[in-house]
């Protein structure tokens, strides 16, 4: 089955620093990847849609200058949290859509737990 | 306003029984509805997808129904096992939704007791 990896799985950083999270589709190509954020006991909230070779589409209320997304290849998207603050602490999950399928099934990565001190 | 609701935050059942989870939606016309399993500290894992013109879909011990009149999907796990304990999320793709944007419910945490 389709496998999506994320790196790192956990990161702790100081307030004001930037953190980069990688999302890779390991056995399929993904023109579209999605970035979600999940707070405890809450549903996944879509932050942005990452499109290979073009600019990401951000959801309302998500600051594009704070959450930089780069989708440089069909198998890699990165999310950089710039000047991180404690309120950015959350569980960040990426997903990828398999271009070979004709449904909107998404395959999720294992998530990255970000803690900003 | 648009809502997708999983009515039970938690569901506790005995091993061997059938677990039934509910997902209701308001002011959406979904093209598909999907169910995912999420374990603590992990990303969701896709389980089943049901289209708006399908009434029922099965996969091993799992069964999903989709009633567009009631605007509801039911997710059943038969012969439940402690290993089925997890949070189950329903998600929909609104008809006409671009690039497969998924809208998720908050999930129902299922606990299966031995």
Short mmCIF file of C-alpha atoms in Angstrom, two decimals:
data_model
loop_
_atom_site.label_atom_id
_atom_site.label_comp_id
_atom_site.label_asym_id
_atom_site.label_seq_id
_atom_site.Cartn_x
_atom_site.Cartn_y
_atom_site.Cartn_z
CA UNK A 1 0.00 0.00 0.00
CA UNK A 2 0.89 3.65 -0.28
CA UNK A 3 3.39 4.80 2.34
CA UNK A 4 4.04 8.34 3.49
CA UNK A 5 6.88 9.19 5.83
CA UNK A 6 7.51 12.27 7.94
CA UNK A 7 10.67 13.50 9.53
CA UNK A 8 11.29 14.25 12.31
CA UNK A 9 8.71 12.43 14.40
CA UNK A 10 9.33 14.70 17.38
CA UNK A 11 11.02 18.05 17.71
CA UNK A 12 11.52 20.38 20.64
CA UNK A 13 12.74 23.87 19.90
CA UNK A 14 13.17 27.24 21.56
CA UNK A 15 10.78 30.07 20.91
CA UNK A 16 11.86 32.17 17.92
CA UNK A 17 13.61 29.40 16.02
CA UNK A 18 12.46 27.80 12.76
CA UNK A 19 11.62 24.15 12.31
CA UNK A 20 11.42 22.21 9.05
CA UNK A 21 9.26 19.10 8.68
CA UNK A 22 9.60 16.79 5.69
CA UNK A 23 6.88 14.70 4.11
CA UNK A 24 7.74 12.02 1.57
CA UNK A 25 5.63 9.64 -0.49
CA UNK A 26 7.77 6.51 -0.62
CA UNK A 27 6.20 4.31 -3.28
CA UNK A 28 4.04 6.62 -5.35
CA UNK A 29 4.06 10.08 -6.88
CA UNK A 30 1.98 12.82 -5.33
CA UNK A 31 1.26 16.02 -7.22
CA UNK A 32 -0.78 17.12 -4.23
CA UNK A 33 0.14 16.89 -0.57
CA UNK A 34 -1.78 18.28 2.37
CA UNK A 35 -0.64 19.65 5.71
CA UNK A 36 -2.86 19.30 8.76
CA UNK A 37 -2.58 20.36 12.38
CA UNK A 38 -4.24 18.49 15.21
CA UNK A 39 -4.65 19.71 18.77
CA UNK A 40 -5.46 17.24 21.58
CA UNK A 41 -8.95 15.75 21.28
CA UNK A 42 -9.64 17.84 18.20
CA UNK A 43 -10.14 16.93 14.60
CA UNK A 44 -7.50 17.36 11.94
CA UNK A 45 -7.56 20.88 10.58
CA UNK A 46 -6.33 21.42 7.06
CA UNK A 47 -3.67 24.13 6.97
CA UNK A 48 -2.66 24.12 3.33
CA UNK A 49 -2.61 22.23 0.09
CA UNK A 50 0.83 21.77 -1.38
CA UNK A 51 1.07 21.55 -5.16
CA UNK A 52 4.17 20.26 -6.90
CA UNK A 53 5.87 23.04 -8.80
CA UNK A 54 3.52 25.81 -7.73
CA UNK A 55 2.55 27.84 -4.71
CA UNK A 56 0.68 26.27 -1.85
CA UNK A 57 -2.96 27.11 -1.19
CA UNK A 58 -3.53 28.13 2.42
CA UNK A 59 -6.75 27.78 4.38
CA UNK A 60 -8.35 30.83 5.88
CA UNK A 61 -6.60 31.97 9.03
CA UNK A 62 -3.31 30.21 8.29
CA UNK A 63 -0.40 32.62 7.89
CA UNK A 64 1.52 31.75 4.76
CA UNK A 65 4.59 33.70 5.88
CA UNK A 66 4.72 31.73 9.10
CA UNK A 67 4.10 28.28 7.64
CA UNK A 68 6.28 28.04 4.55
CA UNK A 69 5.51 25.16 2.24
CA UNK A 70 7.72 23.88 -0.55
CA UNK A 71 6.76 21.02 -2.87
CA UNK A 72 9.87 20.68 -4.98
CA UNK A 73 9.29 17.19 -6.33
CA UNK A 74 6.56 14.62 -6.80
CA UNK A 75 7.63 12.82 -3.64
CA UNK A 76 8.64 15.58 -1.21
CA UNK A 77 6.90 18.48 0.49
CA UNK A 78 8.33 20.48 3.38
CA UNK A 79 6.64 22.63 5.99
CA UNK A 80 8.78 25.21 7.79
CA UNK A 81 7.38 26.79 10.92
CA UNK A 82 9.19 30.11 11.11
CA UNK A 83 9.82 32.00 14.35
CA UNK A 84 7.98 29.33 16.29
CA UNK A 85 6.07 30.26 19.45
CA UNK A 86 4.61 28.04 22.19
CA UNK A 87 1.13 28.34 20.63
CA UNK A 88 2.51 26.61 17.52
CA UNK A 89 3.06 23.47 19.59
CA UNK A 90 0.87 20.83 18.00
CA UNK A 91 0.80 17.57 16.06
CA UNK A 92 1.50 18.23 12.38
CA UNK A 93 0.44 15.60 9.89
CA UNK A 94 0.95 15.49 6.16
CA UNK A 95 -0.92 13.43 3.62
CA UNK A 96 -0.47 12.66 -0.04
CA UNK A 97 -2.93 11.88 -2.77
CA UNK A 98 -1.96 9.10 -5.17
CA UNK A 99 -2.25 10.45 -8.72
CA UNK A 100 -2.96 6.94 -10.03
CA UNK A 101 -6.20 6.71 -8.09
CA UNK A 102 -9.42 8.34 -9.17
CA UNK A 103 -10.71 8.93 -5.68
CA UNK A 104 -9.71 11.41 -3.05
CA UNK A 105 -8.20 8.88 -0.70
CA UNK A 106 -5.32 10.38 1.16
CA UNK A 107 -2.44 8.51 2.73
CA UNK A 108 -1.19 10.05 5.91
CA UNK A 109 2.25 10.30 7.40
CA UNK A 110 2.87 9.29 11.01
CA UNK A 111 2.87 12.89 12.19
CA UNK A 112 5.40 15.25 13.81
CA UNK A 113 4.97 16.35 17.41
CA UNK A 114 6.28 19.92 17.72
CA UNK A 115 6.92 21.40 21.16
CA UNK A 116 8.02 25.01 21.35
CA UNK A 117 9.49 26.03 24.70
CA UNK B 1 -23.42 26.34 8.92
CA UNK B 2 -21.57 23.29 7.66
CA UNK B 3 -20.84 20.61 10.21
CA UNK B 4 -19.61 17.06 10.36
CA UNK B 5 -20.31 15.44 13.70
CA UNK B 6 -19.41 12.17 15.31
CA UNK B 7 -21.93 12.04 18.08
CA UNK B 8 -20.04 9.93 20.56
CA UNK B 9 -16.72 11.15 21.82
CA UNK B 10 -16.11 7.71 23.31
CA UNK B 11 -17.61 4.25 22.99
CA UNK B 12 -16.85 1.31 25.29
CA UNK B 13 -17.88 -2.19 24.31
CA UNK B 14 -17.14 -5.78 25.24
CA UNK B 15 -14.94 -7.97 23.07
CA UNK B 16 -16.93 -9.94 20.51
CA UNK B 17 -19.74 -7.39 20.25
CA UNK B 18 -20.43 -5.17 17.26
CA UNK B 19 -19.30 -1.56 17.54
CA UNK B 20 -21.42 1.00 15.70
CA UNK B 21 -20.11 4.52 15.20
CA UNK B 22 -22.15 7.38 13.78
CA UNK B 23 -21.20 10.28 11.52
CA UNK B 24 -23.71 12.98 10.66
CA UNK B 25 -23.20 15.95 8.40
CA UNK B 26 -25.07 19.19 7.82
CA UNK B 27 -25.11 21.45 4.78
CA UNK B 28 -22.71 19.33 2.76
CA UNK B 29 -23.37 17.29 -0.35
CA UNK B 30 -20.45 14.89 -0.22
CA UNK B 31 -19.17 13.02 -3.22
CA UNK B 32 -17.53 10.45 -0.91
CA UNK B 33 -17.36 9.71 2.75
CA UNK B 34 -14.31 8.04 4.24
CA UNK B 35 -13.44 6.38 7.52
CA UNK B 36 -9.99 6.41 9.06
CA UNK B 37 -8.43 4.85 12.13
CA UNK B 38 -6.04 6.89 14.25
CA UNK B 39 -3.91 5.47 17.05
CA UNK B 40 -2.44 7.80 19.71
CA UNK B 41 0.45 9.87 18.40
CA UNK B 42 0.06 8.50 14.86
CA UNK B 43 -1.39 9.71 11.59
CA UNK B 44 -4.77 8.44 10.39
CA UNK B 45 -4.92 5.20 8.41
CA UNK B 46 -7.46 4.89 5.60
CA UNK B 47 -10.05 2.16 6.11
CA UNK B 48 -12.99 2.52 3.76
CA UNK B 49 -14.47 4.90 1.23
CA UNK B 50 -18.14 4.96 0.23
CA UNK B 51 -19.53 6.99 -2.63
CA UNK B 52 -22.78 8.94 -2.55
CA UNK B 53 -24.46 6.44 -4.86
CA UNK B 54 -23.47 3.42 -2.73
CA UNK B 55 -25.54 2.29 0.23
CA UNK B 56 -23.09 -0.12 1.83
CA UNK B 57 -19.45 -1.17 1.63
CA UNK B 58 -17.72 -4.04 3.40
CA UNK B 59 -14.14 -4.98 4.14
CA UNK B 60 -13.47 -7.99 6.32
CA UNK B 61 -15.07 -7.19 9.72
CA UNK B 62 -15.84 -3.62 8.74
CA UNK B 63 -19.05 -2.32 7.21
CA UNK B 64 -19.96 1.23 6.27
CA UNK B 65 -23.37 2.53 5.26
CA UNK B 66 -24.21 5.87 3.70
CA UNK B 67 -27.69 7.39 3.81
CA UNK B 68 -27.80 10.66 1.90
CA UNK B 69 -31.40 11.25 2.98
CA UNK B 70 -30.53 11.07 6.66
CA UNK B 71 -27.14 12.67 5.94
CA UNK B 72 -25.52 9.94 7.97
CA UNK B 73 -22.90 7.24 7.74
CA UNK B 74 -22.65 4.31 10.12
CA UNK B 75 -19.41 2.41 10.68
CA UNK B 76 -19.64 -1.10 12.10
CA UNK B 77 -16.93 -3.39 13.44
CA UNK B 78 -18.23 -6.90 13.98
CA UNK B 79 -16.66 -9.41 16.39
CA UNK B 80 -14.69 -6.57 17.93
CA UNK B 81 -11.27 -7.21 19.46
CA UNK B 82 -9.15 -5.23 21.94
CA UNK B 83 -6.82 -4.47 19.00
CA UNK B 84 -9.66 -2.50 17.42
CA UNK B 85 -9.35 0.08 20.22
CA UNK B 86 -8.48 3.39 18.56
CA UNK B 87 -10.05 6.67 17.49
CA UNK B 88 -12.12 6.42 14.32
CA UNK B 89 -12.54 9.48 12.15
CA UNK B 90 -15.05 10.10 9.43
CA UNK B 91 -14.17 12.51 6.67
CA UNK B 92 -15.96 13.80 3.64
CA UNK B 93 -15.13 15.40 0.36
CA UNK B 94 -17.73 18.02 -0.47
CA UNK B 95 -19.19 17.65 -3.96
CA UNK B 96 -17.26 19.99 -6.17
CA UNK B 97 -14.50 20.17 -3.61
CA UNK B 98 -11.16 20.95 -5.15
CA UNK B 99 -8.15 18.67 -4.97
CA UNK B 100 -9.79 16.32 -2.54
CA UNK B 101 -9.90 18.54 0.51
CA UNK B 102 -11.03 16.32 3.35
CA UNK B 103 -13.23 17.66 6.14
CA UNK B 104 -12.82 15.58 9.31
CA UNK B 105 -15.05 14.89 12.26
CA UNK B 106 -13.54 14.97 15.75
CA UNK B 107 -13.52 11.22 16.00
CA UNK B 108 -14.94 8.58 18.29
CA UNK B 109 -12.56 6.83 20.67
CA UNK B 110 -13.46 3.15 20.73
CA UNK B 111 -12.35 0.97 23.64
CA UNK B 112 -12.90 -2.77 23.36
CA UNK B 113 -12.61 -4.54 26.72
CA UNK B 114 -11.52 -8.18 26.91
#
